[in-house]
PDB file of C-alpha atoms in Angstrom:
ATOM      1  CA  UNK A   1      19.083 -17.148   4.521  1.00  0.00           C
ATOM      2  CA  UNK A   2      20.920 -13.641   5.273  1.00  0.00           C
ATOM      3  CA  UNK A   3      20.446 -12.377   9.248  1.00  0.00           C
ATOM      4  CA  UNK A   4      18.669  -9.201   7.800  1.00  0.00           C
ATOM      5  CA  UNK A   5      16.780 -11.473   5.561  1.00  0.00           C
ATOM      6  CA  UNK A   6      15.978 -13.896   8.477  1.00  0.00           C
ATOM      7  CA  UNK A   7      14.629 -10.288  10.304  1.00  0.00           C
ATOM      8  CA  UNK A   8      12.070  -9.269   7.781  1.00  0.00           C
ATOM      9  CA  UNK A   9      10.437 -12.834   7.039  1.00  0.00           C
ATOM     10  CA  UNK A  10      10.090 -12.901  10.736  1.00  0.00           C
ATOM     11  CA  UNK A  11       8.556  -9.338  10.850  1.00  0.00           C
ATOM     12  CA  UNK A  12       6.644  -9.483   8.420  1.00  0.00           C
ATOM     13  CA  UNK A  13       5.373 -13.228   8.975  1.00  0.00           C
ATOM     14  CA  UNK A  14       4.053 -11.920  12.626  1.00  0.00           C
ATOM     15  CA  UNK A  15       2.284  -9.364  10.842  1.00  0.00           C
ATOM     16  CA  UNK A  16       0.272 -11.638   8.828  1.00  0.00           C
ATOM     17  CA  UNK A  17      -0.012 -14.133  11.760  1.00  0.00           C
ATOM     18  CA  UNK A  18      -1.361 -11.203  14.090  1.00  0.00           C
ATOM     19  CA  UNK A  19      -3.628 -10.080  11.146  1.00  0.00           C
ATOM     20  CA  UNK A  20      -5.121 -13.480  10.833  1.00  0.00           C
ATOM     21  CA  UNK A  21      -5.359 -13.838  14.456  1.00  0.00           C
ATOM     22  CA  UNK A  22      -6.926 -10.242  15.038  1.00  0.00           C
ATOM     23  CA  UNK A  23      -9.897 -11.172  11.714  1.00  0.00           C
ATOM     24  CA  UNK A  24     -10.379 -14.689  13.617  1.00  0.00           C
ATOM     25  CA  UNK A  25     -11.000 -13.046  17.220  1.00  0.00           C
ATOM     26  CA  UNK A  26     -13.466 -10.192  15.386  1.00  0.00           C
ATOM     27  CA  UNK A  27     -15.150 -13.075  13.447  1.00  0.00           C
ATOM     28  CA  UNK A  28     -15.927 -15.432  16.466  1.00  0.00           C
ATOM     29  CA  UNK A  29     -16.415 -12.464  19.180  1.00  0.00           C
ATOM     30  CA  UNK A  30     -18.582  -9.819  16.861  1.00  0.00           C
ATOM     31  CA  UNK A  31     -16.495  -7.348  18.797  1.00  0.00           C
ATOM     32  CA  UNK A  32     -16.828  -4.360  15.872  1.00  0.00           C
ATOM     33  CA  UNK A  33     -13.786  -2.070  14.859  1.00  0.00           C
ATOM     34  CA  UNK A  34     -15.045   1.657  15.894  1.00  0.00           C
ATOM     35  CA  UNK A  35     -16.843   2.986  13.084  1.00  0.00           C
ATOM     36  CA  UNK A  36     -19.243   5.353  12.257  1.00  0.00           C
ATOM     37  CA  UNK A  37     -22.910   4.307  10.469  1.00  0.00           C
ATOM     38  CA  UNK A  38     -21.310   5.137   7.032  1.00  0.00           C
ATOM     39  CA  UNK A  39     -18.046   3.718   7.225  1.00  0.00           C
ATOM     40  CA  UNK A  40     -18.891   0.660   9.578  1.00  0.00           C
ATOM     41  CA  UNK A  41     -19.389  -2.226   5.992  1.00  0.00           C
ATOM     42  CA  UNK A  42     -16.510  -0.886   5.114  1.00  0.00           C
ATOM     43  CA  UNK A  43     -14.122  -1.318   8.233  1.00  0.00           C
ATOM     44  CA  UNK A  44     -16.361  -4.188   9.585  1.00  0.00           C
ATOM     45  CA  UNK A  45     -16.824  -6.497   6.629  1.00  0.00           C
ATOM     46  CA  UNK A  46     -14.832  -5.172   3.634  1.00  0.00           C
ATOM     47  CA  UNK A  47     -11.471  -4.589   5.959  1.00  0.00           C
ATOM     48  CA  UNK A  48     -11.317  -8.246   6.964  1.00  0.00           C
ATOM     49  CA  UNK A  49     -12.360  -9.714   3.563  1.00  0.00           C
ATOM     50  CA  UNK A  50      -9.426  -7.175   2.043  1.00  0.00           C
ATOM     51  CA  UNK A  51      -6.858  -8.508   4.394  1.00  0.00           C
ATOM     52  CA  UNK A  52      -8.280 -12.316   4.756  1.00  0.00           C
ATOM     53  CA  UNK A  53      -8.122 -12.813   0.633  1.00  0.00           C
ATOM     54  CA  UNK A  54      -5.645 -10.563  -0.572  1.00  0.00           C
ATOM     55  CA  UNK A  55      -3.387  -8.656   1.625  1.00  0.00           C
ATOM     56  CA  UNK A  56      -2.307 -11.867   3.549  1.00  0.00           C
ATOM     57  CA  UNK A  57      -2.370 -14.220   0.265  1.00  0.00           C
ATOM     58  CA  UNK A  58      -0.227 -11.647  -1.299  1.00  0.00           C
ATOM     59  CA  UNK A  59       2.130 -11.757   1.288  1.00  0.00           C
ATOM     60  CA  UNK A  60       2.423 -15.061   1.460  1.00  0.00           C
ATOM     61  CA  UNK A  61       3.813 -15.628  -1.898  1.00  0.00           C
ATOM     62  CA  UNK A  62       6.177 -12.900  -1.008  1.00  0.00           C
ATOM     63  CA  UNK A  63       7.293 -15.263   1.539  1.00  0.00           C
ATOM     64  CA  UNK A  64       7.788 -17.408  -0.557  1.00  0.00           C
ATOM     65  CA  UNK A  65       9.528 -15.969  -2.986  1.00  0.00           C
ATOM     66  CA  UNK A  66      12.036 -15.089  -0.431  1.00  0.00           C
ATOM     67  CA  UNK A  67      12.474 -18.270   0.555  1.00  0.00           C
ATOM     68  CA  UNK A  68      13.217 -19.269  -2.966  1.00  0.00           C
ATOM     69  CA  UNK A  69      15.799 -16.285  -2.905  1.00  0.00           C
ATOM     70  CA  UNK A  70      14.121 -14.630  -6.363  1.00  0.00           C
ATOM     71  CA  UNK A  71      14.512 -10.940  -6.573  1.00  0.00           C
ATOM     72  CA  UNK A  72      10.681 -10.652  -6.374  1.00  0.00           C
ATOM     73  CA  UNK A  73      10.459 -11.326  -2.512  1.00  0.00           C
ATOM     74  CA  UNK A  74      11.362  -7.842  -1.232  1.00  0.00           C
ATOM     75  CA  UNK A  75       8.812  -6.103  -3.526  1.00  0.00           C
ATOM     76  CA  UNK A  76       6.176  -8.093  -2.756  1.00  0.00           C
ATOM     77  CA  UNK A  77       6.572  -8.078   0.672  1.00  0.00           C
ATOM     78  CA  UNK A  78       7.109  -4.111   1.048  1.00  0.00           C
ATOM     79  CA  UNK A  79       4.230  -3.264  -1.302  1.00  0.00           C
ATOM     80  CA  UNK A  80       2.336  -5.333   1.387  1.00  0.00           C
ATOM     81  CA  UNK A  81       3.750  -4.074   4.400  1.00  0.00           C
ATOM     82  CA  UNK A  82       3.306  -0.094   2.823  1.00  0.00           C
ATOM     83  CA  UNK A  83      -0.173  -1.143   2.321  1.00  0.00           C
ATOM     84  CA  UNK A  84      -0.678  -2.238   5.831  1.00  0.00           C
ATOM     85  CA  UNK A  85       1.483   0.858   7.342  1.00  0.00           C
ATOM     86  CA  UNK A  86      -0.696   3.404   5.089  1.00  0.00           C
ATOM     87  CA  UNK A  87      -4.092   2.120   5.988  1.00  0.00           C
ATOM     88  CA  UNK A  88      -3.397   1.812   9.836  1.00  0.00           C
ATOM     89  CA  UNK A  89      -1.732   5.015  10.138  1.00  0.00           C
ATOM     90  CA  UNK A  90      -5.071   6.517   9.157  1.00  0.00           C
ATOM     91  CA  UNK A  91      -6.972   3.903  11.876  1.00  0.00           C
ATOM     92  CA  UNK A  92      -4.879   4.369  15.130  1.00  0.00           C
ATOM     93  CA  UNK A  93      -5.661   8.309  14.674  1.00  0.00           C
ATOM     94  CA  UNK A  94      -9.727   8.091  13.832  1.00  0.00           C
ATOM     95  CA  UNK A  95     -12.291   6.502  16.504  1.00  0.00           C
ATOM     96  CA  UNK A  96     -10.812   3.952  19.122  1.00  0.00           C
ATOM     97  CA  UNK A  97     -11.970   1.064  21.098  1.00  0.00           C
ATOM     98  CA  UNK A  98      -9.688  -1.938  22.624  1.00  0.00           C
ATOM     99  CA  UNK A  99      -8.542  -2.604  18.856  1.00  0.00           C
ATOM    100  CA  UNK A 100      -6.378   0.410  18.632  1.00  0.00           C
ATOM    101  CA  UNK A 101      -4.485  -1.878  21.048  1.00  0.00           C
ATOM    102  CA  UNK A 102      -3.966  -4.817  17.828  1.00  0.00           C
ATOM    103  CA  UNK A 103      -4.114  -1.613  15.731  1.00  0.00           C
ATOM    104  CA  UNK A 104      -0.895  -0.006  16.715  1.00  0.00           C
ATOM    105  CA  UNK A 105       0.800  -3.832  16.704  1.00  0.00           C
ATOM    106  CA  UNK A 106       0.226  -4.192  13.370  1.00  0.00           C
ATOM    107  CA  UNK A 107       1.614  -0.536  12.433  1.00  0.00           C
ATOM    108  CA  UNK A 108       4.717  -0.845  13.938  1.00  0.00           C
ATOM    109  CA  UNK A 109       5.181  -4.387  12.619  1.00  0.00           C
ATOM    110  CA  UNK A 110       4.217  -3.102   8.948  1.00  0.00           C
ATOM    111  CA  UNK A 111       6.571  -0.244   9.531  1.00  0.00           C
ATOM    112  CA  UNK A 112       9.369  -1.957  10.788  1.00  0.00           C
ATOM    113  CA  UNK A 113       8.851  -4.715   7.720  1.00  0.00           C
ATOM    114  CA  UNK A 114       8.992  -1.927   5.421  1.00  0.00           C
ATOM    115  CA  UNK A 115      13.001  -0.365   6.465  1.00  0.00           C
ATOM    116  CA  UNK A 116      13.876  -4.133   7.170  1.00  0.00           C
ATOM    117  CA  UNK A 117      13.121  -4.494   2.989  1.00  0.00           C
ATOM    118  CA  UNK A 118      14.742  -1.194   2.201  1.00  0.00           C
ATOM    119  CA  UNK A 119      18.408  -2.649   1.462  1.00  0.00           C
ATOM    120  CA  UNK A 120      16.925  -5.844  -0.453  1.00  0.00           C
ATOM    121  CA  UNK A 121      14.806  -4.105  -3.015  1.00  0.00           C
ATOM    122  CA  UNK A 122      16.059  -3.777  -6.325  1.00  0.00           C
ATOM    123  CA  UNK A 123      18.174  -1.069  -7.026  1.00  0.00           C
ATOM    124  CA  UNK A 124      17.662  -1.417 -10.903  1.00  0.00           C
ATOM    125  CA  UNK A 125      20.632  -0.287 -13.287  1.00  0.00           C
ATOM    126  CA  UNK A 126      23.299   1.050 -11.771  1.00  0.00           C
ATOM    127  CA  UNK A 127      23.869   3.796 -14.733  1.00  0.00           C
ATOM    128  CA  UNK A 128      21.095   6.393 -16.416  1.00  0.00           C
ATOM    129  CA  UNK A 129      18.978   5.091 -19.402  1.00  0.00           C
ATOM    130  CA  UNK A 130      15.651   5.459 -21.513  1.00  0.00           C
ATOM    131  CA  UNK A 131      13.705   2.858 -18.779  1.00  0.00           C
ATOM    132  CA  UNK A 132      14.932   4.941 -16.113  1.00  0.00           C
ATOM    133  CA  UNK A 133      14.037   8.316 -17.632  1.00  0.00           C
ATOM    134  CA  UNK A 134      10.641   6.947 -17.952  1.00  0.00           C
ATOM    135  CA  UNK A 135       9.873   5.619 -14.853  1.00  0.00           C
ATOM    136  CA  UNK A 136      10.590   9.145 -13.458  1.00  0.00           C
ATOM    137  CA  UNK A 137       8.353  11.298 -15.656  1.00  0.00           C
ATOM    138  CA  UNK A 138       5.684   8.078 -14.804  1.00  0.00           C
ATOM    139  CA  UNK A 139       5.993   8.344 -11.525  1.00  0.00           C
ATOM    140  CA  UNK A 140       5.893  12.193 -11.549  1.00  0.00           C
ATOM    141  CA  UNK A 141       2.862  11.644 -13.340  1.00  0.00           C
ATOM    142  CA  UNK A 142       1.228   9.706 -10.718  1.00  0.00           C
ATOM    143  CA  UNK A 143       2.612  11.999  -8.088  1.00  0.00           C
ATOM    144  CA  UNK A 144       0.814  15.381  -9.641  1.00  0.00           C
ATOM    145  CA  UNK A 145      -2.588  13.261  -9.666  1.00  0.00           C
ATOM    146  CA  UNK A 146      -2.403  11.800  -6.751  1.00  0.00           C
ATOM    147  CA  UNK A 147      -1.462  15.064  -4.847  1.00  0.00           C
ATOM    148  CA  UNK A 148      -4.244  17.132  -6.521  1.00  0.00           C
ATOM    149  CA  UNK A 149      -6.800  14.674  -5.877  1.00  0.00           C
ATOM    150  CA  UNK A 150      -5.901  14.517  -2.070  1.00  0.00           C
ATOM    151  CA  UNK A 151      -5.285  18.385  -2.228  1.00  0.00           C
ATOM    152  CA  UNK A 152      -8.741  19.088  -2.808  1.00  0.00           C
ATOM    153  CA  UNK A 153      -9.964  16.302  -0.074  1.00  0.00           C
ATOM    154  CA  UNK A 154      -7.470  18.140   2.585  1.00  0.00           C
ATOM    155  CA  UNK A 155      -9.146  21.616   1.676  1.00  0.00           C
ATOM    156  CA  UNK A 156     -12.146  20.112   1.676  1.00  0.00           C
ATOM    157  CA  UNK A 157     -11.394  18.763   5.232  1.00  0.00           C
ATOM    158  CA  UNK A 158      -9.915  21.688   6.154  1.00  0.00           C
ATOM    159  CA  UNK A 159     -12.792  24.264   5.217  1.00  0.00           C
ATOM    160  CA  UNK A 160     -15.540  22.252   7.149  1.00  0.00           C
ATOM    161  CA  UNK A 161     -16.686  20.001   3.841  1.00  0.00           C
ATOM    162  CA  UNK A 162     -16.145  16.087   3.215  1.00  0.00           C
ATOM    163  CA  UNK A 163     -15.666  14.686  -0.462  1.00  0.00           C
ATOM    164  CA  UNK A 164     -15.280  11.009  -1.044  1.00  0.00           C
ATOM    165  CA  UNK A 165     -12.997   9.408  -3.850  1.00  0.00           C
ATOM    166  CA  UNK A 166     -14.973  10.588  -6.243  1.00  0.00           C
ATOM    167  CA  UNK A 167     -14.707  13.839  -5.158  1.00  0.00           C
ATOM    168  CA  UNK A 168     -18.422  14.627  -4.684  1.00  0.00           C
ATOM    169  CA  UNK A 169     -19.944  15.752  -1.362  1.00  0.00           C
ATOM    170  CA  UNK A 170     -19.763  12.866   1.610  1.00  0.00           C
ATOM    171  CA  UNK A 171     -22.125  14.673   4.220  1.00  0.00           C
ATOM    172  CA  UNK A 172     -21.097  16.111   7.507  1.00  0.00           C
ATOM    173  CA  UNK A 173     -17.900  16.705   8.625  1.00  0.00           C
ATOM    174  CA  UNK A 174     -16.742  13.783  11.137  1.00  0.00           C
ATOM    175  CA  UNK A 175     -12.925  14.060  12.430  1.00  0.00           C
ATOM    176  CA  UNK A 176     -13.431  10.956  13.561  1.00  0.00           C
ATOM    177  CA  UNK A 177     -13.069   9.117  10.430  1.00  0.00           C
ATOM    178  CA  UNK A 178     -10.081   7.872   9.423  1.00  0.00           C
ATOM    179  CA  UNK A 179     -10.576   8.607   5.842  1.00  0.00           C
ATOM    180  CA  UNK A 180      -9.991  12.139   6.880  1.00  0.00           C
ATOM    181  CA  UNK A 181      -6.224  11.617   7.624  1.00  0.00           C
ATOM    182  CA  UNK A 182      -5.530   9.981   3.925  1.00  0.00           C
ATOM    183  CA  UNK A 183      -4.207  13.293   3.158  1.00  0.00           C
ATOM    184  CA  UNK A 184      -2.570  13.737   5.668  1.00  0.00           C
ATOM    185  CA  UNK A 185      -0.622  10.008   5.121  1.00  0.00           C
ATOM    186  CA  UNK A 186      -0.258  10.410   2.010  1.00  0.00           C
ATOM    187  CA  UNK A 187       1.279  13.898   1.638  1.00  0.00           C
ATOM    188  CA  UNK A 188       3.896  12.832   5.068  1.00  0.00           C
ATOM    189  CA  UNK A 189       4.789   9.626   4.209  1.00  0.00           C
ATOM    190  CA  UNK A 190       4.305   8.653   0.233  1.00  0.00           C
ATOM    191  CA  UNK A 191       4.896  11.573  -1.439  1.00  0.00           C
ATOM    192  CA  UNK A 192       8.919  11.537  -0.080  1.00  0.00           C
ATOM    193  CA  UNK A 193       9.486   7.918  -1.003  1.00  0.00           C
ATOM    194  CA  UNK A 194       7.981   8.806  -4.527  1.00  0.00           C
ATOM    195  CA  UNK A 195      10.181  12.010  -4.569  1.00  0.00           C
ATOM    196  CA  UNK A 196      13.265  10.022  -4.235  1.00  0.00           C
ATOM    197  CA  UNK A 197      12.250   7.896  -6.668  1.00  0.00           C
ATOM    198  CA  UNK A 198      11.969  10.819  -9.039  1.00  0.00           C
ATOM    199  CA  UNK A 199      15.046  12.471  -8.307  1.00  0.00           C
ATOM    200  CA  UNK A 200      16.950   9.247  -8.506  1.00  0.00           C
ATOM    201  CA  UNK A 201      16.335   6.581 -10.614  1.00  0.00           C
ATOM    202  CA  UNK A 202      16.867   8.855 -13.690  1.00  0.00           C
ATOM    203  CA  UNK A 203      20.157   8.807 -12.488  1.00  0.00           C
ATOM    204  CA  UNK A 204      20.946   5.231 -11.694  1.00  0.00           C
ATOM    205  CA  UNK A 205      21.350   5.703  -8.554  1.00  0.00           C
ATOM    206  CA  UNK A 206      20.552   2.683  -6.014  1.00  0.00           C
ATOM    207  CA  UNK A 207      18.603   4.753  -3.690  1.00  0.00           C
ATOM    208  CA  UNK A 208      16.277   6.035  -6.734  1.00  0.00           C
ATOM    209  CA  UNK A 209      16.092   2.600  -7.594  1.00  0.00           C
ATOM    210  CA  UNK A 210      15.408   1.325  -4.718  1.00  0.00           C
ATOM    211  CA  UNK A 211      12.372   4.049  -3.734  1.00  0.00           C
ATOM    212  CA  UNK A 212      11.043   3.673  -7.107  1.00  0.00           C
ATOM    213  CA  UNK A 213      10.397  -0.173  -6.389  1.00  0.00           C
ATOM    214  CA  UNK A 214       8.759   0.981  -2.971  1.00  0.00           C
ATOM    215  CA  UNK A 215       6.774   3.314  -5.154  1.00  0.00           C
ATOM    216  CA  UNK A 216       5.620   0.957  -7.668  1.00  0.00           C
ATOM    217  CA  UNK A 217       4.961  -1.677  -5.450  1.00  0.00           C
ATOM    218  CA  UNK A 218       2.667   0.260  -3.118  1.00  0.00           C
ATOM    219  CA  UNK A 219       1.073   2.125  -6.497  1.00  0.00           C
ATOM    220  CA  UNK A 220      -0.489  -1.233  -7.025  1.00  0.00           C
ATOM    221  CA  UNK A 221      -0.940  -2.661  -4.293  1.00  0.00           C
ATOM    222  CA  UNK A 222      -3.180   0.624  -2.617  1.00  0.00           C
ATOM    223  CA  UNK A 223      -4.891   0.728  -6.205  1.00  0.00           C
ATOM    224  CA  UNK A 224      -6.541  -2.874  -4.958  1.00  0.00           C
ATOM    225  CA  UNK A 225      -7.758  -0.789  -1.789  1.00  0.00           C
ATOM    226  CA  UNK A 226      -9.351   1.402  -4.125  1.00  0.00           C
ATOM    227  CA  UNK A 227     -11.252  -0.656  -6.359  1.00  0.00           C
ATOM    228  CA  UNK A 228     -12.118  -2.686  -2.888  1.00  0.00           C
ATOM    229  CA  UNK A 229     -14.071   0.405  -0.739  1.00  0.00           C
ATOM    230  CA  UNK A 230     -15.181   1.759  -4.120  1.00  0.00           C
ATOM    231  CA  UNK A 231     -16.419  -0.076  -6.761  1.00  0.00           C
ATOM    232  CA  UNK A 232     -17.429  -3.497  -4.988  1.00  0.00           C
ATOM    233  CA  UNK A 233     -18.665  -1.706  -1.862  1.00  0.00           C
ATOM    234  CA  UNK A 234     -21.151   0.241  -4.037  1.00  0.00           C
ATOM    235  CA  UNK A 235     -21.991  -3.256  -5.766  1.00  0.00           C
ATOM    236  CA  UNK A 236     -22.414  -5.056  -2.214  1.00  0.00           C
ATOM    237  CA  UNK A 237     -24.400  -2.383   0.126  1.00  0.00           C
ATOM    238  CA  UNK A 238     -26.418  -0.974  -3.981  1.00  0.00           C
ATOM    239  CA  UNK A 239     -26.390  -3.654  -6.094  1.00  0.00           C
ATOM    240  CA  UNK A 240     -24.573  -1.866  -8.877  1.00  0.00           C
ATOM    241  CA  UNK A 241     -21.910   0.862  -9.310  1.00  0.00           C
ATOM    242  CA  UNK A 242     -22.008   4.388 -10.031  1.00  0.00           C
ATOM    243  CA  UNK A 243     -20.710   5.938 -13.457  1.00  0.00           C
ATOM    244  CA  UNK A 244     -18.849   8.087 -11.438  1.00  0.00           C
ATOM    245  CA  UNK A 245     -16.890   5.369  -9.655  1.00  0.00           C
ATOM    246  CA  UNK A 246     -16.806   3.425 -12.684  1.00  0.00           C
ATOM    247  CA  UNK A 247     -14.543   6.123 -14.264  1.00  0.00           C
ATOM    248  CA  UNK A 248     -12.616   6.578 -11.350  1.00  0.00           C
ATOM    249  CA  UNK A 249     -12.013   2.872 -10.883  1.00  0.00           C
ATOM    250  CA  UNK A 250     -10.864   3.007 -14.613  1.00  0.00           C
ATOM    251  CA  UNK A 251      -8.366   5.618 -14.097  1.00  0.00           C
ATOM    252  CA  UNK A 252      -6.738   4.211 -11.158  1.00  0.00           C
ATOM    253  CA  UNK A 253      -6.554   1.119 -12.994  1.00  0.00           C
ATOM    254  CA  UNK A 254      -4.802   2.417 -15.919  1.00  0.00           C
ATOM    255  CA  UNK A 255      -2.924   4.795 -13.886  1.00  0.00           C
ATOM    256  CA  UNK A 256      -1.356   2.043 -12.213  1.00  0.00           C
ATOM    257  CA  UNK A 257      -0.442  -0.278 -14.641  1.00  0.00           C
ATOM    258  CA  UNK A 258       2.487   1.158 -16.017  1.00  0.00           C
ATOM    259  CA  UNK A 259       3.765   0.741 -12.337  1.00  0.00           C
ATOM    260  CA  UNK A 260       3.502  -3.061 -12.947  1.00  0.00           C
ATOM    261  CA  UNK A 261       6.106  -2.516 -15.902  1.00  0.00           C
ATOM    262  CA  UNK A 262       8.511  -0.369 -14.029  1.00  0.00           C
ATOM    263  CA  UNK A 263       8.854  -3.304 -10.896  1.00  0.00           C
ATOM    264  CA  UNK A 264       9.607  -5.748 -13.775  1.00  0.00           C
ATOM    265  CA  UNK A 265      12.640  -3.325 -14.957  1.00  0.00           C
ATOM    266  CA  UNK A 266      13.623  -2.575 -11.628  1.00  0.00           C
ATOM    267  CA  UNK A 267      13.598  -6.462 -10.916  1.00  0.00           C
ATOM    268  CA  UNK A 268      14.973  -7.552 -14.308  1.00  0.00           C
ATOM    269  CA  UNK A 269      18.078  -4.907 -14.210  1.00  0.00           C
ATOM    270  CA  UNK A 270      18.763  -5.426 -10.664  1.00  0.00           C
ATOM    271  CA  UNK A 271      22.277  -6.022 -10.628  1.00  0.00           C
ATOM    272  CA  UNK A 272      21.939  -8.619  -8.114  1.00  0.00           C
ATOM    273  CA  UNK A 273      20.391 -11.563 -10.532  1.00  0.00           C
ATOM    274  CA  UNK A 274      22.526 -13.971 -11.102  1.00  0.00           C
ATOM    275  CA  UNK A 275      22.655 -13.313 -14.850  1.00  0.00           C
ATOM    276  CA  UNK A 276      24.160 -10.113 -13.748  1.00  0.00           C
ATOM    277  CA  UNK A 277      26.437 -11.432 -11.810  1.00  0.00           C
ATOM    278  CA  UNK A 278      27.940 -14.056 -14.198  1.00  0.00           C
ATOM    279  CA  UNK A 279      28.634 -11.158 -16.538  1.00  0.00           C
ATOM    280  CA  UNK A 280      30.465  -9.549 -14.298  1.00  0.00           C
ATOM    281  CA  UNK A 281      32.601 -12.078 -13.132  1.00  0.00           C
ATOM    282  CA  UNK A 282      33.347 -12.855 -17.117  1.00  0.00           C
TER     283      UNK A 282
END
């Protein structure tokens, strides 16, 4: 094992360490994450339960898979990390208490995890094709929805209203909740990644290649956040979901399974494999 690989399995391995230590310490103490009425099932019960059964589970294959030197370690464990590094940028800026402490840990650890995985992720073909042209208008796609959905929460936010992810009224306006910044996160730090992805992976370039594994990695992996504080929180805290997040749940689904395809191309073309390799030496 590589020096920079060594780095980001022992990143990223504290990360899920300090993440299982932090949901053990809030299980045995009761000591709540600060939350509001509305949003405290979902950052006191659902957050842990996301992270405990998924996020870190996840993660650990990606470990794994590292170990094993496959191709499928990197992605894995940056779609993780992004996940991690989106989430808690919106935390450490809403309503504090002596978490924001473990908070800001575990951003700068998911953070760091995620430019320590830059240089490892597959970089695709290394020359323009069909696959590649596709990925770009897909991921242009998922750009224009994404932005207009979180363009109408930020001038919602921004003109004294709250909508939630169904875009229907959410009550009073509350700066305190992190939910608020999502926006905000998403416009500053995942729109550029999935910009460069655009621009370059058309183009066989390894940078484009690179951010559109980032891209599809993270499309997926937030789309389980989704379908986590929507769908099953309405089932938990109602007993059954609304139409309206049925649909939306739906379309995020669909909307993010082509991303699954792309980060098998990426992966399978990656001139890295060894299949790759042997041609190139013949």
């Amino acid at each position: 094992m590589s020096r920079r690989t060594m780095g980001l399995t022992t990143v990223f391995g504290l990360l899920l360490l300090v993440t299982l230590g932090g949901i053990l310490y809030h299980y045995l103490t009761g000591h709540h994450y600060p939350a509001s009425p509305a949003m405290s099932f979902e950052l006191n019960v659902l957050g842990d339960l996301y992270e405990a059964f998924f996020l870190v589970p996840v993660g650990l294959v990606g470990l794994w898979a590292m170990r094993r030197g496959s191709t499928w370690g990197p992605p894995v464990i940056a779609g993780v990390a992004a996940n991690f590094a989106y989430n808690y940028a919106m935390l450490v800026t809403g309503r504090q208490n002596l978490w924001i402490f473990l908070w800001t840990i575990k951003l700068a650890l998911a953070g760091t995890a995620v430019c320590l995985a830059w240089n490892l992720l597959p970089k695709g073909p290394r020359r323009p094709s069909g696959a590649g042209l596709a990925i770009a208008v897909y991921l242009a796609l998922v750009l224009v929805m994404f932005s207009g959905m979180m363009g109408q929460r930020l001038l919602a936010s921004a003109t004294g209203r709250t909508v939630d992810m169904t875009m229907r009224g959410a009550g009073a306006l509350d700066w305190g909740e992190p939910f608020l910044r999502d926006p905000i996160v998403f416009f500053s730090l995942t729109c550029p990644v999935v910009v460069a992805a655009v621009l370059g992976v058309r183009r066989g370039t390894d940078w484009g290649g690179r951010a559109a594994s980032l891209s599809s990695a993270f499309i997926v992996s937030i789309v389980t956040v989704i379908l986590f504080t929507g769908p099953l929180k309405e089932q938990l805290q109602k007993g059954s979901v609304s139409a309206a997040m049925a649909r939306m749940s739906a379309i995020m689904v669909l909307a993010a399974a082509p991303a699954v395809w792309s980060l098998f191309w990426l992966v399978k073309g990656d001139p890295r494999l060894p299949a790759h390799r042997t041609a190139a030496g013949s």
